[in-house]
Amino acid sequence: MKFIDLETYPRRRILEAFATCEVPCLSVTNLVDITGVKTVCEQAGCSFFVGMTFLISKAVNRVPELRHRLIEGKLVEFERVDPGYTVLLKDRTFSFCDSRHYEDFPSYRDHAEICIDLVKQCPDLGTGEKHHMFFITNLPWFSFTAITHPYQKRYASVPVISLGQYVAQGERILIPIAIQVNHALVDGIHLGDFYAHLSSMCHAPGRYVVP
């Protein structure tokens, strides 16, 4: 983690304009073509969720602004941010699941599967230190065109990403992926970067999701 000097930070005026908003959130939803992702996940011996969140985690970490956080009034940048998931339980409730980002897929897959299995046995709804994370929620029961999440001031600068039910459109398979961010730190152009990275990897998933 490194501190960013606001005197040389090019978005300082934008940060100051939005940081005082009661709810400074910016949320968008985009359809992402995942036609080959499900097949590649099956070949790699993992669930679609694990494979897809790996690509999402790589895309998030490639955008510096999505690794920026406001902590006690200070602007910081994490070298790496880690995903946290919501995991459905047998009683139709859910647990939080703190995982870790890895650049290679086998390490990511193995760690994610262990973490998911652990919270299924011992659910966790803790809200401890999570500035180094971003959150992923999974809604495979329906598709959507927009979504909002509860706002917690302490973690206002932590991105929240949502996956919906994927749908067939001709020969393509599309999935709605939403991202909610703090507009004091992230602009539309940075969200465009995120979706560009993610779409590029989804178009050639076999280069990233490997056994």
PDB file of C-alpha atoms in Angstrom:
ATOM      1  CA  MET A   1       0.000   0.000   0.000  1.00  0.00           C
ATOM      2  CA  LYS A   2       1.283   3.442  -0.885  1.00  0.00           C
ATOM      3  CA  PHE A   3      -0.071   6.913  -0.129  1.00  0.00           C
ATOM      4  CA  ILE A   4      -0.961   9.163  -3.054  1.00  0.00           C
ATOM      5  CA  ASP A   5       0.072  12.803  -2.813  1.00  0.00           C
ATOM      6  CA  LEU A   6      -3.043  14.894  -3.414  1.00  0.00           C
ATOM      7  CA  GLU A   7      -0.877  17.822  -4.521  1.00  0.00           C
ATOM      8  CA  THR A   8       0.073  15.910  -7.674  1.00  0.00           C
ATOM      9  CA  TYR A   9      -3.062  13.762  -7.985  1.00  0.00           C
ATOM     10  CA  PRO A  10      -4.708  14.759 -11.311  1.00  0.00           C
ATOM     11  CA  ARG A  11      -8.234  13.979 -10.087  1.00  0.00           C
ATOM     12  CA  ARG A  12      -8.009  15.999  -6.895  1.00  0.00           C
ATOM     13  CA  ARG A  13     -10.808  18.415  -7.818  1.00  0.00           C
ATOM     14  CA  ILE A  14     -13.059  15.556  -8.879  1.00  0.00           C
ATOM     15  CA  LEU A  15     -12.324  13.708  -5.647  1.00  0.00           C
ATOM     16  CA  GLU A  16     -13.193  16.786  -3.599  1.00  0.00           C
ATOM     17  CA  ALA A  17     -16.393  17.352  -5.580  1.00  0.00           C
ATOM     18  CA  PHE A  18     -17.761  13.854  -4.926  1.00  0.00           C
ATOM     19  CA  ALA A  19     -16.208  12.915  -1.569  1.00  0.00           C
ATOM     20  CA  THR A  20     -18.745  15.009   0.313  1.00  0.00           C
ATOM     21  CA  CYS A  21     -21.801  13.500  -1.377  1.00  0.00           C
ATOM     22  CA  GLU A  22     -24.084  11.575   0.961  1.00  0.00           C
ATOM     23  CA  VAL A  23     -24.000   8.606  -1.410  1.00  0.00           C
ATOM     24  CA  PRO A  24     -21.045   9.080  -3.814  1.00  0.00           C
ATOM     25  CA  CYS A  25     -21.726   5.872  -5.742  1.00  0.00           C
ATOM     26  CA  LEU A  26     -21.535   5.326  -9.478  1.00  0.00           C
ATOM     27  CA  SER A  27     -23.079   2.073 -10.705  1.00  0.00           C
ATOM     28  CA  VAL A  28     -23.265   0.665 -14.228  1.00  0.00           C
ATOM     29  CA  THR A  29     -24.244  -2.660 -15.785  1.00  0.00           C
ATOM     30  CA  ASN A  30     -22.839  -4.077 -18.988  1.00  0.00           C
ATOM     31  CA  LEU A  31     -23.474  -7.277 -20.939  1.00  0.00           C
ATOM     32  CA  VAL A  32     -20.261  -9.255 -21.369  1.00  0.00           C
ATOM     33  CA  ASP A  33     -19.819 -11.974 -23.993  1.00  0.00           C
ATOM     34  CA  ILE A  34     -18.759 -15.165 -22.211  1.00  0.00           C
ATOM     35  CA  THR A  35     -19.478 -17.609 -25.030  1.00  0.00           C
ATOM     36  CA  GLY A  36     -16.294 -19.630 -24.500  1.00  0.00           C
ATOM     37  CA  VAL A  37     -15.816 -19.170 -20.769  1.00  0.00           C
ATOM     38  CA  LYS A  38     -18.134 -21.916 -19.529  1.00  0.00           C
ATOM     39  CA  THR A  39     -16.524 -24.520 -21.806  1.00  0.00           C
ATOM     40  CA  VAL A  40     -13.026 -23.502 -20.752  1.00  0.00           C
ATOM     41  CA  CYS A  41     -14.020 -23.715 -17.078  1.00  0.00           C
ATOM     42  CA  GLU A  42     -15.289 -27.252 -17.592  1.00  0.00           C
ATOM     43  CA  GLN A  43     -12.018 -28.170 -19.300  1.00  0.00           C
ATOM     44  CA  ALA A  44     -10.065 -26.651 -16.408  1.00  0.00           C
ATOM     45  CA  GLY A  45     -12.099 -28.644 -13.881  1.00  0.00           C
ATOM     46  CA  CYS A  46     -13.617 -25.710 -12.045  1.00  0.00           C
ATOM     47  CA  SER A  47     -16.990 -24.073 -11.574  1.00  0.00           C
ATOM     48  CA  PHE A  48     -18.063 -21.272 -13.857  1.00  0.00           C
ATOM     49  CA  PHE A  49     -18.170 -18.950 -10.841  1.00  0.00           C
ATOM     50  CA  VAL A  50     -14.547 -19.597  -9.899  1.00  0.00           C
ATOM     51  CA  GLY A  51     -13.335 -19.203 -13.477  1.00  0.00           C
ATOM     52  CA  MET A  52     -15.361 -16.058 -14.071  1.00  0.00           C
ATOM     53  CA  THR A  53     -14.299 -14.402 -10.829  1.00  0.00           C
ATOM     54  CA  PHE A  54     -10.681 -15.110 -11.706  1.00  0.00           C
ATOM     55  CA  LEU A  55     -11.070 -13.102 -14.907  1.00  0.00           C
ATOM     56  CA  ILE A  56     -12.908 -10.368 -13.001  1.00  0.00           C
ATOM     57  CA  SER A  57     -10.172 -10.241 -10.378  1.00  0.00           C
ATOM     58  CA  LYS A  58      -7.498  -9.885 -13.049  1.00  0.00           C
ATOM     59  CA  ALA A  59      -9.480  -7.103 -14.740  1.00  0.00           C
ATOM     60  CA  VAL A  60      -9.967  -5.220 -11.460  1.00  0.00           C
ATOM     61  CA  ASN A  61      -6.287  -5.414 -10.590  1.00  0.00           C
ATOM     62  CA  ARG A  62      -5.300  -4.083 -14.022  1.00  0.00           C
ATOM     63  CA  VAL A  63      -7.102  -0.786 -13.368  1.00  0.00           C
ATOM     64  CA  PRO A  64      -5.166   1.313 -10.793  1.00  0.00           C
ATOM     65  CA  GLU A  65      -8.207   3.418  -9.909  1.00  0.00           C
ATOM     66  CA  LEU A  66     -10.055   0.281  -8.759  1.00  0.00           C
ATOM     67  CA  ARG A  67      -7.209  -0.294  -6.307  1.00  0.00           C
ATOM     68  CA  HIS A  68      -7.521   3.199  -4.824  1.00  0.00           C
ATOM     69  CA  ARG A  69      -9.100   3.642  -1.402  1.00  0.00           C
ATOM     70  CA  LEU A  70      -9.942   6.507   0.908  1.00  0.00           C
ATOM     71  CA  ILE A  71      -8.888   5.488   4.411  1.00  0.00           C
ATOM     72  CA  GLU A  72      -9.341   7.981   7.234  1.00  0.00           C
ATOM     73  CA  GLY A  73      -9.182  10.852   4.767  1.00  0.00           C
ATOM     74  CA  LYS A  74      -6.009   9.587   3.080  1.00  0.00           C
ATOM     75  CA  LEU A  75      -5.858   8.418  -0.533  1.00  0.00           C
ATOM     76  CA  VAL A  76      -3.962   5.148  -0.915  1.00  0.00           C
ATOM     77  CA  GLU A  77      -3.252   2.651  -3.665  1.00  0.00           C
ATOM     78  CA  PHE A  78      -2.971  -1.059  -2.971  1.00  0.00           C
ATOM     79  CA  GLU A  79      -0.496  -3.049  -5.031  1.00  0.00           C
ATOM     80  CA  ARG A  80      -3.056  -5.858  -5.130  1.00  0.00           C
ATOM     81  CA  VAL A  81      -6.712  -6.105  -4.130  1.00  0.00           C
ATOM     82  CA  ASP A  82      -8.395  -9.387  -3.229  1.00  0.00           C
ATOM     83  CA  PRO A  83     -11.897 -10.634  -4.031  1.00  0.00           C
ATOM     84  CA  GLY A  84     -14.548 -11.415  -1.456  1.00  0.00           C
ATOM     85  CA  TYR A  85     -17.619 -13.419  -2.473  1.00  0.00           C
ATOM     86  CA  THR A  86     -21.125 -14.098  -1.286  1.00  0.00           C
ATOM     87  CA  VAL A  87     -21.641 -17.860  -0.999  1.00  0.00           C
ATOM     88  CA  LEU A  88     -25.089 -19.461  -0.947  1.00  0.00           C
ATOM     89  CA  LEU A  89     -25.728 -21.833   1.970  1.00  0.00           C
ATOM     90  CA  LYS A  90     -28.022 -24.850   2.203  1.00  0.00           C
ATOM     91  CA  ASP A  91     -30.573 -22.929   4.291  1.00  0.00           C
ATOM     92  CA  ARG A  92     -30.942 -20.325   1.504  1.00  0.00           C
ATOM     93  CA  THR A  93     -28.975 -17.689   3.415  1.00  0.00           C
ATOM     94  CA  PHE A  94     -25.440 -16.698   2.488  1.00  0.00           C
ATOM     95  CA  SER A  95     -21.988 -16.180   3.911  1.00  0.00           C
ATOM     96  CA  PHE A  96     -19.217 -13.748   3.125  1.00  0.00           C
ATOM     97  CA  CYS A  97     -16.050 -15.380   1.835  1.00  0.00           C
ATOM     98  CA  ASP A  98     -12.724 -13.552   1.818  1.00  0.00           C
ATOM     99  CA  SER A  99     -10.420 -14.928  -0.861  1.00  0.00           C
ATOM    100  CA  ARG A 100      -7.170 -13.817  -2.515  1.00  0.00           C
ATOM    101  CA  HIS A 101      -6.076 -12.668  -5.943  1.00  0.00           C
ATOM    102  CA  TYR A 102      -3.454 -14.717  -7.753  1.00  0.00           C
ATOM    103  CA  GLU A 103      -2.145 -13.997 -11.223  1.00  0.00           C
ATOM    104  CA  ASP A 104      -2.051 -17.696 -12.140  1.00  0.00           C
ATOM    105  CA  PHE A 105      -5.299 -19.609 -12.348  1.00  0.00           C
ATOM    106  CA  PRO A 106      -4.411 -22.871 -10.552  1.00  0.00           C
ATOM    107  CA  SER A 107      -3.372 -20.946  -7.415  1.00  0.00           C
ATOM    108  CA  TYR A 108      -6.500 -18.794  -7.582  1.00  0.00           C
ATOM    109  CA  ARG A 109      -8.789 -21.795  -8.134  1.00  0.00           C
ATOM    110  CA  ASP A 110      -7.308 -23.886  -5.325  1.00  0.00           C
ATOM    111  CA  HIS A 111      -7.430 -21.043  -2.810  1.00  0.00           C
ATOM    112  CA  ALA A 112     -10.958 -19.972  -3.785  1.00  0.00           C
ATOM    113  CA  GLU A 113     -12.339 -23.504  -3.551  1.00  0.00           C
ATOM    114  CA  ILE A 114     -10.823 -23.983  -0.082  1.00  0.00           C
ATOM    115  CA  CYS A 115     -12.232 -20.647   1.137  1.00  0.00           C
ATOM    116  CA  ILE A 116     -15.703 -21.396  -0.273  1.00  0.00           C
ATOM    117  CA  ASP A 117     -15.782 -24.849   1.336  1.00  0.00           C
ATOM    118  CA  LEU A 118     -14.718 -23.396   4.697  1.00  0.00           C
ATOM    119  CA  VAL A 119     -17.493 -20.797   4.863  1.00  0.00           C
ATOM    120  CA  LYS A 120     -20.073 -23.401   3.864  1.00  0.00           C
ATOM    121  CA  GLN A 121     -19.052 -25.276   7.015  1.00  0.00           C
ATOM    122  CA  CYS A 122     -18.603 -22.187   9.174  1.00  0.00           C
ATOM    123  CA  PRO A 123     -20.434 -19.124   7.758  1.00  0.00           C
ATOM    124  CA  ASP A 124     -18.834 -15.721   8.183  1.00  0.00           C
ATOM    125  CA  LEU A 125     -20.607 -12.364   8.200  1.00  0.00           C
ATOM    126  CA  GLY A 126     -17.705 -10.469   9.741  1.00  0.00           C
ATOM    127  CA  THR A 127     -17.050  -6.906   8.658  1.00  0.00           C
ATOM    128  CA  GLY A 128     -13.435  -6.579   9.775  1.00  0.00           C
ATOM    129  CA  GLU A 129     -10.695  -4.827   7.826  1.00  0.00           C
ATOM    130  CA  LYS A 130     -11.577  -5.096   4.127  1.00  0.00           C
ATOM    131  CA  HIS A 131     -10.094  -2.021   2.449  1.00  0.00           C
ATOM    132  CA  HIS A 132      -7.694  -4.293   0.557  1.00  0.00           C
ATOM    133  CA  MET A 133     -10.624  -6.126  -1.019  1.00  0.00           C
ATOM    134  CA  PHE A 134     -13.362  -5.762  -3.582  1.00  0.00           C
ATOM    135  CA  PHE A 135     -16.671  -7.580  -3.347  1.00  0.00           C
ATOM    136  CA  ILE A 136     -18.387  -9.967  -5.770  1.00  0.00           C
ATOM    137  CA  THR A 137     -22.015 -10.978  -5.405  1.00  0.00           C
ATOM    138  CA  ASN A 138     -23.572 -13.726  -7.503  1.00  0.00           C
ATOM    139  CA  LEU A 139     -27.226 -13.629  -8.660  1.00  0.00           C
ATOM    140  CA  PRO A 140     -27.559 -16.630 -10.996  1.00  0.00           C
ATOM    141  CA  TRP A 141     -31.353 -16.813 -10.655  1.00  0.00           C
ATOM    142  CA  PHE A 142     -32.172 -13.866 -12.907  1.00  0.00           C
ATOM    143  CA  SER A 143     -30.701 -11.376 -15.310  1.00  0.00           C
ATOM    144  CA  PHE A 144     -30.757  -7.640 -14.629  1.00  0.00           C
ATOM    145  CA  THR A 145     -30.096  -4.300 -16.265  1.00  0.00           C
ATOM    146  CA  ALA A 146     -29.270  -2.363 -13.100  1.00  0.00           C
ATOM    147  CA  ILE A 147     -28.587  -3.038  -9.427  1.00  0.00           C
ATOM    148  CA  THR A 148     -27.766  -1.093  -6.254  1.00  0.00           C
ATOM    149  CA  HIS A 149     -26.159  -2.267  -3.030  1.00  0.00           C
ATOM    150  CA  PRO A 150     -26.300  -1.174   0.607  1.00  0.00           C
ATOM    151  CA  TYR A 151     -24.006   1.773   1.228  1.00  0.00           C
ATOM    152  CA  GLN A 152     -21.509   1.593   4.090  1.00  0.00           C
ATOM    153  CA  LYS A 153     -19.527   4.771   4.587  1.00  0.00           C
ATOM    154  CA  ARG A 154     -16.484   2.981   6.001  1.00  0.00           C
ATOM    155  CA  TYR A 155     -16.067   0.955   2.812  1.00  0.00           C
ATOM    156  CA  ALA A 156     -17.458   3.489   0.373  1.00  0.00           C
ATOM    157  CA  SER A 157     -14.397   3.187  -1.848  1.00  0.00           C
ATOM    158  CA  VAL A 158     -14.488  -0.623  -2.159  1.00  0.00           C
ATOM    159  CA  PRO A 159     -15.882  -1.703  -5.570  1.00  0.00           C
ATOM    160  CA  VAL A 160     -18.852  -4.085  -5.592  1.00  0.00           C
ATOM    161  CA  ILE A 161     -19.310  -6.320  -8.646  1.00  0.00           C
ATOM    162  CA  SER A 162     -22.463  -8.305  -9.409  1.00  0.00           C
ATOM    163  CA  LEU A 163     -22.970 -11.255 -11.761  1.00  0.00           C
ATOM    164  CA  GLY A 164     -26.428 -12.127 -13.060  1.00  0.00           C
ATOM    165  CA  GLN A 165     -27.891 -15.058 -14.942  1.00  0.00           C
ATOM    166  CA  TYR A 166     -26.269 -15.564 -18.331  1.00  0.00           C
ATOM    167  CA  VAL A 167     -28.552 -15.637 -21.360  1.00  0.00           C
ATOM    168  CA  ALA A 168     -28.297 -16.873 -24.952  1.00  0.00           C
ATOM    169  CA  GLN A 169     -28.444 -14.287 -27.711  1.00  0.00           C
ATOM    170  CA  GLY A 170     -28.175 -16.044 -31.023  1.00  0.00           C
ATOM    171  CA  GLU A 171     -24.938 -18.008 -30.927  1.00  0.00           C
ATOM    172  CA  ARG A 172     -23.518 -15.902 -28.131  1.00  0.00           C
ATOM    173  CA  ILE A 173     -23.848 -16.238 -24.358  1.00  0.00           C
ATOM    174  CA  LEU A 174     -24.016 -12.938 -22.490  1.00  0.00           C
ATOM    175  CA  ILE A 175     -23.928 -12.172 -18.792  1.00  0.00           C
ATOM    176  CA  PRO A 176     -24.847  -8.916 -17.036  1.00  0.00           C
ATOM    177  CA  ILE A 177     -21.953  -7.701 -14.917  1.00  0.00           C
ATOM    178  CA  ALA A 178     -22.512  -4.625 -12.772  1.00  0.00           C
ATOM    179  CA  ILE A 179     -19.934  -2.622 -10.897  1.00  0.00           C
ATOM    180  CA  GLN A 180     -20.569  -0.063  -8.153  1.00  0.00           C
ATOM    181  CA  VAL A 181     -17.739   2.309  -7.254  1.00  0.00           C
ATOM    182  CA  ASN A 182     -17.052   5.542  -5.429  1.00  0.00           C
ATOM    183  CA  HIS A 183     -17.175   8.366  -7.973  1.00  0.00           C
ATOM    184  CA  ALA A 184     -14.672  10.307  -5.875  1.00  0.00           C
ATOM    185  CA  LEU A 185     -12.085   7.750  -6.999  1.00  0.00           C
ATOM    186  CA  VAL A 186     -13.401   6.209 -10.207  1.00  0.00           C
ATOM    187  CA  ASP A 187     -14.835   7.746 -13.377  1.00  0.00           C
ATOM    188  CA  GLY A 188     -16.635   6.254 -16.358  1.00  0.00           C
ATOM    189  CA  ILE A 189     -13.407   6.037 -18.348  1.00  0.00           C
ATOM    190  CA  HIS A 190     -11.930   3.751 -15.680  1.00  0.00           C
ATOM    191  CA  LEU A 191     -15.011   1.529 -15.767  1.00  0.00           C
ATOM    192  CA  GLY A 192     -14.519   1.389 -19.533  1.00  0.00           C
ATOM    193  CA  ASP A 193     -10.985   0.148 -18.890  1.00  0.00           C
ATOM    194  CA  PHE A 194     -12.326  -2.562 -16.570  1.00  0.00           C
ATOM    195  CA  TYR A 195     -14.870  -3.832 -19.082  1.00  0.00           C
ATOM    196  CA  ALA A 196     -12.313  -3.681 -21.900  1.00  0.00           C
ATOM    197  CA  HIS A 197      -9.851  -5.839 -19.953  1.00  0.00           C
ATOM    198  CA  LEU A 198     -12.579  -8.269 -18.916  1.00  0.00           C
ATOM    199  CA  SER A 199     -14.067  -8.570 -22.412  1.00  0.00           C
ATOM    200  CA  SER A 200     -10.638  -9.140 -23.935  1.00  0.00           C
ATOM    201  CA  MET A 201      -9.945 -12.020 -21.549  1.00  0.00           C
ATOM    202  CA  CYS A 202     -13.431 -13.482 -22.032  1.00  0.00           C
ATOM    203  CA  HIS A 203     -12.850 -13.544 -25.793  1.00  0.00           C
ATOM    204  CA  ALA A 204      -9.758 -15.734 -25.286  1.00  0.00           C
ATOM    205  CA  PRO A 205     -10.431 -17.453 -21.932  1.00  0.00           C
ATOM    206  CA  GLY A 206      -8.201 -20.416 -22.726  1.00  0.00           C
ATOM    207  CA  ARG A 207      -5.171 -18.157 -22.339  1.00  0.00           C
ATOM    208  CA  TYR A 208      -6.031 -17.503 -18.689  1.00  0.00           C
ATOM    209  CA  VAL A 209      -8.272 -20.252 -17.273  1.00  0.00           C
ATOM    210  CA  VAL A 210      -6.016 -23.266 -17.568  1.00  0.00           C
ATOM    211  CA  PRO A 211      -5.853 -26.658 -15.756  1.00  0.00           C
TER     212      PRO A 211
END
